[in-house]
XYZ file of C-alpha atoms in Angstrom:
595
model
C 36.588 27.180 -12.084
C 34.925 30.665 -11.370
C 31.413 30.369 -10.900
C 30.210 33.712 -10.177
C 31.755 37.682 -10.801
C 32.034 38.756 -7.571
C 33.688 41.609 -8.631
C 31.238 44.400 -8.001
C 30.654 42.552 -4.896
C 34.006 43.018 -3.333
C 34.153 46.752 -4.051
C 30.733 47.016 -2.347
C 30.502 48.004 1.612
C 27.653 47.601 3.528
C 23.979 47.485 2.620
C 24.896 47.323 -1.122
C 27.518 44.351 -0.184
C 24.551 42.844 1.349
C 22.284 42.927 -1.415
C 24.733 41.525 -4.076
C 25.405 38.529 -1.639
C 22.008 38.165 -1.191
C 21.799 38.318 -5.283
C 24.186 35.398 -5.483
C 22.700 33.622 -2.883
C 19.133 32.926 -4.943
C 21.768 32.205 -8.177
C 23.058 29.062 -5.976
C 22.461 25.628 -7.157
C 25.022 23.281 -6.176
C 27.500 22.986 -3.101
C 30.832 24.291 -4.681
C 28.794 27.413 -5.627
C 27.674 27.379 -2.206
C 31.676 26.742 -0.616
C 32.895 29.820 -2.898
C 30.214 32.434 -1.736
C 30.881 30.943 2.115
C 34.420 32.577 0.951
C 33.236 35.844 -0.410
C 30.686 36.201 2.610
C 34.094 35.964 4.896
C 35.822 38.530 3.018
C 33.079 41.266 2.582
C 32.626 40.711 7.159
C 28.951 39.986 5.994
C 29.199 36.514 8.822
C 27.454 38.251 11.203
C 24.552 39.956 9.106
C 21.377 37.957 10.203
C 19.821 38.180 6.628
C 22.515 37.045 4.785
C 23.081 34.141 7.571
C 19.902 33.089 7.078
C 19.679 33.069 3.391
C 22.761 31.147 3.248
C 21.136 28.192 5.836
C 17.713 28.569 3.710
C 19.968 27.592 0.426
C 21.968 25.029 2.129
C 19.179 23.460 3.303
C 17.853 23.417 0.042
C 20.837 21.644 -0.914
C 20.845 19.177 1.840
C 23.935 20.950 3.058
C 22.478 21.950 6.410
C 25.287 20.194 7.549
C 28.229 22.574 5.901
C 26.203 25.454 6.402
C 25.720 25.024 10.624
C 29.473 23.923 10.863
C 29.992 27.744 9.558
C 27.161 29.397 11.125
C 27.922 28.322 14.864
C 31.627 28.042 14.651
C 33.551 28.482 18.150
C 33.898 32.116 17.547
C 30.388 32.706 16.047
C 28.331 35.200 17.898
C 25.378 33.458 18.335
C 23.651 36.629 20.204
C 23.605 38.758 16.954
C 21.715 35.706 15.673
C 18.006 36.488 15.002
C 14.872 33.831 15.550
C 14.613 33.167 11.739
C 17.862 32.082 11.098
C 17.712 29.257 13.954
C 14.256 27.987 12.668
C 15.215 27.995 9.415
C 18.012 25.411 10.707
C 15.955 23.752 13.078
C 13.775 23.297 10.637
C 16.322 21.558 7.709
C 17.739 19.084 11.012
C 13.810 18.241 12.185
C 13.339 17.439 7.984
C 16.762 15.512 7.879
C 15.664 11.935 9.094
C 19.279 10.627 10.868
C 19.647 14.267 12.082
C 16.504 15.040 14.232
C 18.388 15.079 17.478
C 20.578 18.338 15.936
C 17.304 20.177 15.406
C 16.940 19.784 19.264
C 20.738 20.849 19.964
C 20.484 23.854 18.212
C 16.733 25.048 20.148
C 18.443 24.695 23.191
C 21.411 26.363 21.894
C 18.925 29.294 20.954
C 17.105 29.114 24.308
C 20.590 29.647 26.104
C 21.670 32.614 24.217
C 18.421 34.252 25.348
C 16.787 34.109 21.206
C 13.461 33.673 21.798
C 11.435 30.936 19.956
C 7.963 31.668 18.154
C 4.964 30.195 17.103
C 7.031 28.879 14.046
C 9.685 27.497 15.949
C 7.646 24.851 18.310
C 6.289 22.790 14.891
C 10.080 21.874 13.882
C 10.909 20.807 17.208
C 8.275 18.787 18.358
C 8.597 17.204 14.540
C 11.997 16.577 15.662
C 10.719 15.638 18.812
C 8.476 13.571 17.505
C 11.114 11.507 15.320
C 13.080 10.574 18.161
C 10.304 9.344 19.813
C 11.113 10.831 23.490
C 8.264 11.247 25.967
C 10.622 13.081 28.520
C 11.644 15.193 26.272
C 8.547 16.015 24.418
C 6.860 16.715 27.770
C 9.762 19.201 28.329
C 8.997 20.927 25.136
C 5.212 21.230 26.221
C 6.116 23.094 29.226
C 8.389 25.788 27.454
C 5.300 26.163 24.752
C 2.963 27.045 27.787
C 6.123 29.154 29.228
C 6.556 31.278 26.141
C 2.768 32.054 25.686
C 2.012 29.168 22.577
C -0.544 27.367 24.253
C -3.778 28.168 22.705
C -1.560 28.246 19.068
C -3.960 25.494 17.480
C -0.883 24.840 15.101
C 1.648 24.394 17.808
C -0.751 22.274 19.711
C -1.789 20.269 16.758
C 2.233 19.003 16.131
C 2.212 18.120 19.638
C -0.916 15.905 19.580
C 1.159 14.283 17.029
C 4.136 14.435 18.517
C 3.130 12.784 21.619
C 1.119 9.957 19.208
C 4.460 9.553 17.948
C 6.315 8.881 21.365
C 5.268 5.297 23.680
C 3.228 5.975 26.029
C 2.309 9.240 25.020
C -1.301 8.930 23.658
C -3.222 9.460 26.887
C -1.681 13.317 26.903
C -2.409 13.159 23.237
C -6.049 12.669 24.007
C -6.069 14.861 26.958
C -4.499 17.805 25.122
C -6.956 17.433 22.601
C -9.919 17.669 24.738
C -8.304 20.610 26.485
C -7.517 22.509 23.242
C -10.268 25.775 22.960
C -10.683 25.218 19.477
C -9.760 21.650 17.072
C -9.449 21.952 13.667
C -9.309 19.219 10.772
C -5.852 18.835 11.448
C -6.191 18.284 15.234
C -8.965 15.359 14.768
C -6.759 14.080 12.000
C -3.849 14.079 14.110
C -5.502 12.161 17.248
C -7.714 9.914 15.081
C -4.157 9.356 12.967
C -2.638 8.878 16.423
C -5.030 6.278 17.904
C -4.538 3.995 13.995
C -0.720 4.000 14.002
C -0.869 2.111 17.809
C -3.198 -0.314 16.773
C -6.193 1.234 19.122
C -8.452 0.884 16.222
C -12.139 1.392 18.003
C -10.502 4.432 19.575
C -10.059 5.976 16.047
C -13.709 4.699 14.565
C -15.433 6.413 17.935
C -12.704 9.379 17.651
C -13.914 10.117 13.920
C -17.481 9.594 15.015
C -17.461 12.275 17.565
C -15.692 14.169 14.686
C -19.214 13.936 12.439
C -20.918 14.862 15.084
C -18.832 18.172 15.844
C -19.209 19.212 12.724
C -16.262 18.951 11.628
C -15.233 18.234 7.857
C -12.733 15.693 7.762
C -10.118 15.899 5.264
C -8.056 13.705 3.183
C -5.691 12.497 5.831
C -8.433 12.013 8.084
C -9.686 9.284 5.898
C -6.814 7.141 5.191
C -5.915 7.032 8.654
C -10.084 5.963 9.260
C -9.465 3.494 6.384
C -6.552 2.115 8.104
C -8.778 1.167 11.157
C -11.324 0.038 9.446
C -8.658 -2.465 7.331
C -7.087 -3.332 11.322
C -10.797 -4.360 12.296
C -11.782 -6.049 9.368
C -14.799 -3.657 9.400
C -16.157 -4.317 6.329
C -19.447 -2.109 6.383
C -17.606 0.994 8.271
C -15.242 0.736 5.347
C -18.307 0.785 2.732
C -19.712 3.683 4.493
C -16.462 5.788 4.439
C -15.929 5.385 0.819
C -19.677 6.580 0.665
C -18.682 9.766 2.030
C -15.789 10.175 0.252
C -17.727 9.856 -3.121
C -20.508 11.985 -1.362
C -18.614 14.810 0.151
C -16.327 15.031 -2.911
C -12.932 14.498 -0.829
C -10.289 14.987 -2.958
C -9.101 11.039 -4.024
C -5.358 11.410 -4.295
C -3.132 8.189 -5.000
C -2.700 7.652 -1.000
C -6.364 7.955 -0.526
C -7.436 5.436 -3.337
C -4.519 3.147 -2.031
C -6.460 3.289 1.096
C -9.328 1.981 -0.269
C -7.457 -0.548 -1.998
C -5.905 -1.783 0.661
C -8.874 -1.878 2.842
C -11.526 -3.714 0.687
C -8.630 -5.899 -0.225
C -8.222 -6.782 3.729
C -11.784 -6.601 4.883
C -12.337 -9.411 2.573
C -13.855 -7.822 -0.690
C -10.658 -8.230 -2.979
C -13.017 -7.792 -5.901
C -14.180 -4.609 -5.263
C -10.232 -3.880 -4.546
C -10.059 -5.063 -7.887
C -12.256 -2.323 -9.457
C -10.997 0.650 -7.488
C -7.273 -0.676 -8.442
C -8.705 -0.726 -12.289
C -10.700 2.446 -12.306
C -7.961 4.271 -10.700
C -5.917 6.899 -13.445
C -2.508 7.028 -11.559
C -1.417 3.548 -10.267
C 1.971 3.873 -8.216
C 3.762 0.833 -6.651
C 2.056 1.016 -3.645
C -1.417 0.467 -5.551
C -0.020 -2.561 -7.235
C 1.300 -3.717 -4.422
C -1.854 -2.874 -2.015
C -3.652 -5.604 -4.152
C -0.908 -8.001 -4.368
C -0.942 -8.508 -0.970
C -4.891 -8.079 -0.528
C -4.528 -11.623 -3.050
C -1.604 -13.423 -0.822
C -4.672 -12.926 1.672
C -6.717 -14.609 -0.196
C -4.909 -17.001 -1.225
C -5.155 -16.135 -4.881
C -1.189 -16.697 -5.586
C -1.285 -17.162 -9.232
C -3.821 -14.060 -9.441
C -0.979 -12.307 -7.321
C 1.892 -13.474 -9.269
C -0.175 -12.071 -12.708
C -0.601 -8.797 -11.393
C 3.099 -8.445 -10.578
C 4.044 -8.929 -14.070
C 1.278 -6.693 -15.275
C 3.081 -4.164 -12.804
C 6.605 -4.935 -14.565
C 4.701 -4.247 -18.005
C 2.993 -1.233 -17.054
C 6.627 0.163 -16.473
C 6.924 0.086 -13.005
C 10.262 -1.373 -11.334
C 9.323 -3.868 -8.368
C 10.975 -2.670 -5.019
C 12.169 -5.467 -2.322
C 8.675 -4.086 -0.641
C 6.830 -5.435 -3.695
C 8.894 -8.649 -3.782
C 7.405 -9.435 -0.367
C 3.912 -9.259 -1.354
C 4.701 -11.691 -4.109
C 6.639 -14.304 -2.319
C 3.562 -14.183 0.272
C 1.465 -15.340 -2.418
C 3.553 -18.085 -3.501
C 3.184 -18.807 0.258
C -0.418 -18.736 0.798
C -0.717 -20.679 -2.510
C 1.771 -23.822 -2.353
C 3.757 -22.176 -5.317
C 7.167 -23.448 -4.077
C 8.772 -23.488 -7.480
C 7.352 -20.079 -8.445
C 8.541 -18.671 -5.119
C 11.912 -19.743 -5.603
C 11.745 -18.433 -9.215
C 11.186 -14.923 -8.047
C 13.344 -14.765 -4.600
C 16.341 -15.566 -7.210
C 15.304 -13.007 -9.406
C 15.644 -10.282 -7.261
C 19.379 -9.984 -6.816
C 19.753 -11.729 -10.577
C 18.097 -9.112 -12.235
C 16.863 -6.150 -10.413
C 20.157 -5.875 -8.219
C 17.624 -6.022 -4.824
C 19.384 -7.908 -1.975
C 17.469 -9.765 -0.409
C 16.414 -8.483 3.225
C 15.494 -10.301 6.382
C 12.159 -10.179 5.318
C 12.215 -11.605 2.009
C 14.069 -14.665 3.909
C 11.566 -15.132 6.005
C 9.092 -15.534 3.139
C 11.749 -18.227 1.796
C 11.129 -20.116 5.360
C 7.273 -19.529 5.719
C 6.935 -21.139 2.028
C 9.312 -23.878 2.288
C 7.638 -24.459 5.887
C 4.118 -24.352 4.266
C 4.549 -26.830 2.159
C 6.550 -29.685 4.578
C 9.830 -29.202 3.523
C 11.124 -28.598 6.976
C 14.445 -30.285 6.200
C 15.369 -27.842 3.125
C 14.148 -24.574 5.149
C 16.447 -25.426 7.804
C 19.136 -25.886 5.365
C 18.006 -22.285 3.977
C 18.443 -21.089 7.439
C 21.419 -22.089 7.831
C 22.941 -20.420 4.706
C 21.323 -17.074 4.969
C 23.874 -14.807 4.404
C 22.357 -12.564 7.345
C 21.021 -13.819 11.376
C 17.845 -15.822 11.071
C 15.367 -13.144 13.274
C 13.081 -14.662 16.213
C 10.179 -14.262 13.905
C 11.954 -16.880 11.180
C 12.618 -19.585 14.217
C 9.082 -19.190 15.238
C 7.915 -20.358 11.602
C 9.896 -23.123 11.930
C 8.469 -23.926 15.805
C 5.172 -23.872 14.056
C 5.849 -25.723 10.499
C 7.951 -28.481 13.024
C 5.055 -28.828 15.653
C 2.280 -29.197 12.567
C 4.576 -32.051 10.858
C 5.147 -34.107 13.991
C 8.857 -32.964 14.138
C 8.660 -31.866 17.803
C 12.002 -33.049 19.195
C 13.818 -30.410 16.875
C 11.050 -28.096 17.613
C 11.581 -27.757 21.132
C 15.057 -27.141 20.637
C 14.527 -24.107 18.716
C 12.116 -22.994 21.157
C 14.397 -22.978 23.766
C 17.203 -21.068 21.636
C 14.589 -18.114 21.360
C 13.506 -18.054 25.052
C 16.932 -17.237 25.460
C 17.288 -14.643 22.725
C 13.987 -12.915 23.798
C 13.354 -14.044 27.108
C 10.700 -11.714 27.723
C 8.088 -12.146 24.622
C 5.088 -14.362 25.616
C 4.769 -16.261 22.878
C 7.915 -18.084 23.084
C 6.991 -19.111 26.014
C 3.303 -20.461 24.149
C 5.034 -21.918 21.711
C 7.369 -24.039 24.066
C 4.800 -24.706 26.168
C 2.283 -26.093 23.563
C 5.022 -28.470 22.143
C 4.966 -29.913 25.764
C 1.403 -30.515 25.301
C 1.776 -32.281 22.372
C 4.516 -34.347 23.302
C 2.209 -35.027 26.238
C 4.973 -33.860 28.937
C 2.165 -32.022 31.467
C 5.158 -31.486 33.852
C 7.688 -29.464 31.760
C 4.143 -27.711 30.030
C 3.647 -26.796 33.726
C 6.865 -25.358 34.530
C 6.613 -23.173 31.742
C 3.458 -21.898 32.678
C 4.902 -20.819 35.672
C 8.158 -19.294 34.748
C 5.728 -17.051 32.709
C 3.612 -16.317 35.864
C 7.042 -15.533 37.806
C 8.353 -13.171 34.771
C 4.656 -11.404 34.844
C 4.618 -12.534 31.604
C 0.863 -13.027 30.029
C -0.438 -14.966 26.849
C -2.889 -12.852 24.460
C -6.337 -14.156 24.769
C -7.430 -15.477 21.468
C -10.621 -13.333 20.355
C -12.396 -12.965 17.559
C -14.311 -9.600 16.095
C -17.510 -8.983 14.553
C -18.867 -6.513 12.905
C -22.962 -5.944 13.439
C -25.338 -2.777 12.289
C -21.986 -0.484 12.484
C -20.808 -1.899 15.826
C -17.980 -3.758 16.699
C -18.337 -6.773 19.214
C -14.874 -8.465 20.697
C -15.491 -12.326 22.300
C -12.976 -14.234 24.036
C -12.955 -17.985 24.440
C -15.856 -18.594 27.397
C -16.852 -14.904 27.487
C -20.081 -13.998 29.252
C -19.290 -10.393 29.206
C -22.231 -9.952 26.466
C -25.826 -8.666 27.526
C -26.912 -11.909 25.504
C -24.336 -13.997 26.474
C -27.438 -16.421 27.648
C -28.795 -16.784 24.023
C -25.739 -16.696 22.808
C -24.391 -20.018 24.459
C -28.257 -21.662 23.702
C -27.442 -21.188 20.157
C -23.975 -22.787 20.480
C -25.178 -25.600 21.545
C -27.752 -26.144 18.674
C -25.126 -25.611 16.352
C -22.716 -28.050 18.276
C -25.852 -30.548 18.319
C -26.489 -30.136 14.864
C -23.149 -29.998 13.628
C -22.717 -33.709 15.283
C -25.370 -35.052 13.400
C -23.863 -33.992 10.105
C -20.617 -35.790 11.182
C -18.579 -33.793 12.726
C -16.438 -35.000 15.292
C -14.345 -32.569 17.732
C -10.492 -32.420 17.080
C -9.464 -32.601 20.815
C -5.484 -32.767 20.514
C -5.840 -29.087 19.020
C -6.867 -28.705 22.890
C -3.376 -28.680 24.752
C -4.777 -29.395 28.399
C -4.052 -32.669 30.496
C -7.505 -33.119 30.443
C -10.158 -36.160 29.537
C -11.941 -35.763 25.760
C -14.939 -34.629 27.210
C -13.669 -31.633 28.718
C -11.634 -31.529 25.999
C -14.860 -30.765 23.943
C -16.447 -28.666 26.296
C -13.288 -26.340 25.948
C -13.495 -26.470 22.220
C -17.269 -26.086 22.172
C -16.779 -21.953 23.658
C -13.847 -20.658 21.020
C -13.996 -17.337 20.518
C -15.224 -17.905 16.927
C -17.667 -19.985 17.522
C -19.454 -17.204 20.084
C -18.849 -14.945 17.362
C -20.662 -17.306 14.656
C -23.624 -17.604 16.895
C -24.556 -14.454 17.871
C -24.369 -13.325 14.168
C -26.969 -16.451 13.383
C -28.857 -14.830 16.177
C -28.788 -11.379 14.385
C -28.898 -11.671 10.805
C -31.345 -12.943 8.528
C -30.834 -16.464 7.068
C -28.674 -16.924 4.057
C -26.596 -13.447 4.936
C -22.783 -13.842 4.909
C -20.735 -13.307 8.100
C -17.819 -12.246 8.405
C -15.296 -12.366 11.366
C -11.803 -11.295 12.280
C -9.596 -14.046 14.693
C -6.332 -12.220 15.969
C -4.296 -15.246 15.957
C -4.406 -18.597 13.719
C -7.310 -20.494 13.654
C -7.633 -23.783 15.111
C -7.630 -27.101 13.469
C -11.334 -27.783 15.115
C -12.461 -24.543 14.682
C -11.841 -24.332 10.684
C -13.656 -27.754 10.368
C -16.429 -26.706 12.450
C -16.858 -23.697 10.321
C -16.836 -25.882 7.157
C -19.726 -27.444 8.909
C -21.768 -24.439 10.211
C -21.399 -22.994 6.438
C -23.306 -26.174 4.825
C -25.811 -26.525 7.594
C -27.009 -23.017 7.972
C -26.188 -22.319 4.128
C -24.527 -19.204 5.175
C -20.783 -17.974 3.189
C -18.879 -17.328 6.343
C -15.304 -15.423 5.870
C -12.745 -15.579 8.314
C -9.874 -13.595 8.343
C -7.280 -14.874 11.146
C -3.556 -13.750 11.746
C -2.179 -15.079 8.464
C -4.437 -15.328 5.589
C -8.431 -15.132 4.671
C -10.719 -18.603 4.446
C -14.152 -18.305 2.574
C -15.936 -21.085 3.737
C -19.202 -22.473 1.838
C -21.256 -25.045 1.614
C -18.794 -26.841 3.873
C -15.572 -26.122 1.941
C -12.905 -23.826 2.870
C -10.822 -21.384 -0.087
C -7.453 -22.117 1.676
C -8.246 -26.379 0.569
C -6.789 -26.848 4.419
C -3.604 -25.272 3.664
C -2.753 -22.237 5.832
């Protein structure tokens, strides 16, 4: 099949040759077009001409035929010296875009390098993009020094991808930071890109000071800058912070695309304020499957399954096609909620009749709901039958759901299976060592303890976060580290003293020490949550709500005491911990003791 007239072409010589190939070349559409001018640009000798090179790797880009196209351009014989800058950025820049082929885009810059082409201002963005992808500090560093070698290193641009690029790369955000302060002039984009930076790794309070310095510089931020300052704030649980930024947004008119508003969704929905999630979600004009699915998870949270499992079938009205991503958000609600049968409804329905295998994830949901709900017997049998390896992170639900229903023989034996598939992640070791504890075998707890302390390896402190008059306080069980930490521990024991007399009673087997009861209460009495608790009863006025963020699951005697603490200072405390959110008032909790 002839798809062009090349005629007039092949009677042409020289520059008009060139300019009817380079005619074609914009009339190309599809890859056998493509394959029959490669042909025609063979005949005519034009496989040389940088123009019509570079044109050709432009469209096969284009095409996502970058592939084809580089397999002629640097062929054995090519001669890469009659090559000019252009054409190798335009295919550095198609392999840094290609996401299984980012390690080509750094081939071919070296290849350009060694044949003496010298790079540009436009050529360092693709290859630190690249750079970035494959996540190499040694590498990236390399790149930095040929930037300052070839005279790039006050290009705010170029600088700006490599903040990001070394963001992208462990252990590269402390040259991140320090290129950023050294940069003579930051831009949106370079506050965006370390504030971005500091949110992807988790270092949340870096990102909320980051974007503050940013106010105060003057600075406007721009849309990017906010959903990656919404993301901390949804990591922190900083409710107010998260108030205040969608403030300015409405204030300072930032443009509120989809991502933004799914920002906002997400973060209300996660800071505890599903309601207001609610409103954006229903307010908003464009709704993609990321919004829906935003506030399906922000009610798995919440426990609010059957609220969950609603709006995923107003989603399947509305038009949209759930994604496996979706299905995972759903099947967390069932979770959260005790909605065994509706869970298994839905994980069928995937493959049945949207054609969605199931992934690892998606089986883990399977396990966490069936392990919820005490059927540890049938969620080892779906273990067991999984069509793919159970991951560390399925065993561990079991370790838990096994420990919490007293079946700690079988528990300890899948603890021991993943100390030897991961024998370097502490909390194996925790879990392990905790079933010990409650099995009451000190000795073995002990020589846990200390094969973690030969390994180096450390347990995460439990702490909990509060949010006070735009600050963010951290407390750890026993911390003094506060400039109140006096007043703090005075008011903890009123509460404990009150608490007592409205019937509470300390739930010492949650503490895992071979220890008397009394010390077992003193332990429990300086939790990180309870700290946390009192110094907000110290700072707010009475009847305010508190709300706190606990990095790993509550505790049995810490979730009663809050029940208490909510009736006897008539205060709504919410909690969110490592798995779900509990609204406690007027000594009841929203998760009914299920979580």
């Amino acid at each position: 099949m002839v798809y062009f007239s090349p005629g007039k072409m092949l009677i042409s010589h020289g520059r008009a040759a060139e300019q009817n190939c380079l005619a074609f070349l914009e009339l190309c559409n599809n890859l056998p077009k493509l394959s029959q001018l490669h042909t025609y640009i063979l005949k005519l000798g034009l496989h040389s001409n940088p123009l019509v090179l570079t044109k050709f790797a432009s469209i096969s880009s284009g095409l996502n035929a970058i592939c084809y196209a580089s397999s002629f351009l640097f062929a054995p014989d090519a001669k890469l010296h009659l090559y000019d800058t252009f054409l190798f950025n335009t295919v550095i820049r198609a392999y840094a875009e290609t996401s299984d082929l980012k390690h080509s885009a750094i081939s071919y810059y070296k290849a350009m390098v060694k044949d003496c082409i010298l790079p540009n201002k436009f050529t360092y963005p693709f290859v630190l993009k690249a750079c970035a992808g494959l996540r190499k500090l040694n590498l990236g560093q390399s790149l930095h020094g040929s930037v300052l070698k070839y005279g790039f290193g006050d290009d705010t641009h170029v600088l700006n991808t490599m903040i990001h690029m070394y963001c992208s790369c462990p252990g590269g955000i402390e040259f991140a930071r320090i290129l950023f302060e050294e940069m003579p002039k930051c831009d949106s984009v370079s506050w965006s890109a370390m504030i971005g930076g500091y949110a992807k790794l988790g270092m949340s309070i870096e990102a909320v000071q980051l974007f503050r310095e940013m106010q105060i510089s003057g600075v406007r931020p721009d849309e990017i800058t906010m959903v990656s300052v919404l993301s901390a704030c949804t990591d922190l649980g900083a409710l107010d912070l998260g108030k205040w930024v969608s403030a300015y947004i409405e204030r300072e008119k930032v443009e509120k695309s989809v991502e933004l508003s799914n920002a906002l969704i997400d973060m209300f929905a996660k800071c505890g304020d599903v309601e207001e999630a609610l409103m954006l979600f229903r307010d908003m004009k464009d709704k993609n499957i990321v919004s829906w699915t935003s506030l399906i998870d922000g009610m798995a949270m919440h426990g609010r399954g059957t609220e969950g499992i609603s709006l995923f079938e107003e989603m399947k009205s509305s038009g949209i096609v759930p994604d496996d991503v979706s299905f995972i958000g759903l099947l967390t609600a069932c979770s959260h909620s005790r909605l065994v049968e509706e869970g298994r409804r839905h994980f069928d329905s995937m493959t049945k009749e949207y054609g969605i295998l199931p992934k690892i994830e998606h089986y883990g949901c399977m396990v966490d709901l069936l392990s919820r709900a005490g059927l540890i017997k049938e969620a080892l049998e779906f273990v067991h039958k999984m069509p793919i390896k159970p991951n560390p992170i399925i065993w561990r639900t079991l370790i838990t759901a096994c420990r919490a229903h007293g079946e700690l023989k079988l528990s300890e034996k899948i603890a021991r299976k993943i100390i030897k598939d991961e024998p370097m992640l502490e909390s194996n070791y925790v879990l392990l060592s905790n079933i010990y504890a409650k099995m009451l075998q000190w000795q073995k707890k002990t020589t846990i303890r200390e094969v973690m302390a030969k390994k180096g390896i450390r347990k995460i402190p439990g702490s909990t976060m509060i949010e006070l008059d735009n600050q963010i306080y951290e407390f750890v069980a026993g911390d003094k580290s506060h400039i109140q930490h006096s007043e703090i521990y005075r008011m903890v024991e009123e509460i404990g003293k009150k608490m007592k007399m409205a019937g509470y009673v300390a739930a010492t087997s949650e503490v895992l020490l071979d220890i008397d009861d009394e010390d077992k209460e003193d332990v429990l009495h300086w939790h990180s949550e309870k700290l946390a608790i009192a110094f907000a009863l110290l700072k707010t006025p009475p009847g305010t709500s508190i709300r706190i963020v606990k990095n790993l699951r509550v505790c049995g005697d810490c979730h009663s005491a809050i029940k208490f603490i909510s009736k006897i200072y008539n205060r709504e405390i919410v909690m969110r911990d490592r798995n779900r959110f509990h609204h406690f008032k007027n000594g009841q909790c929203s998760c009914t003791d299920f979580w």
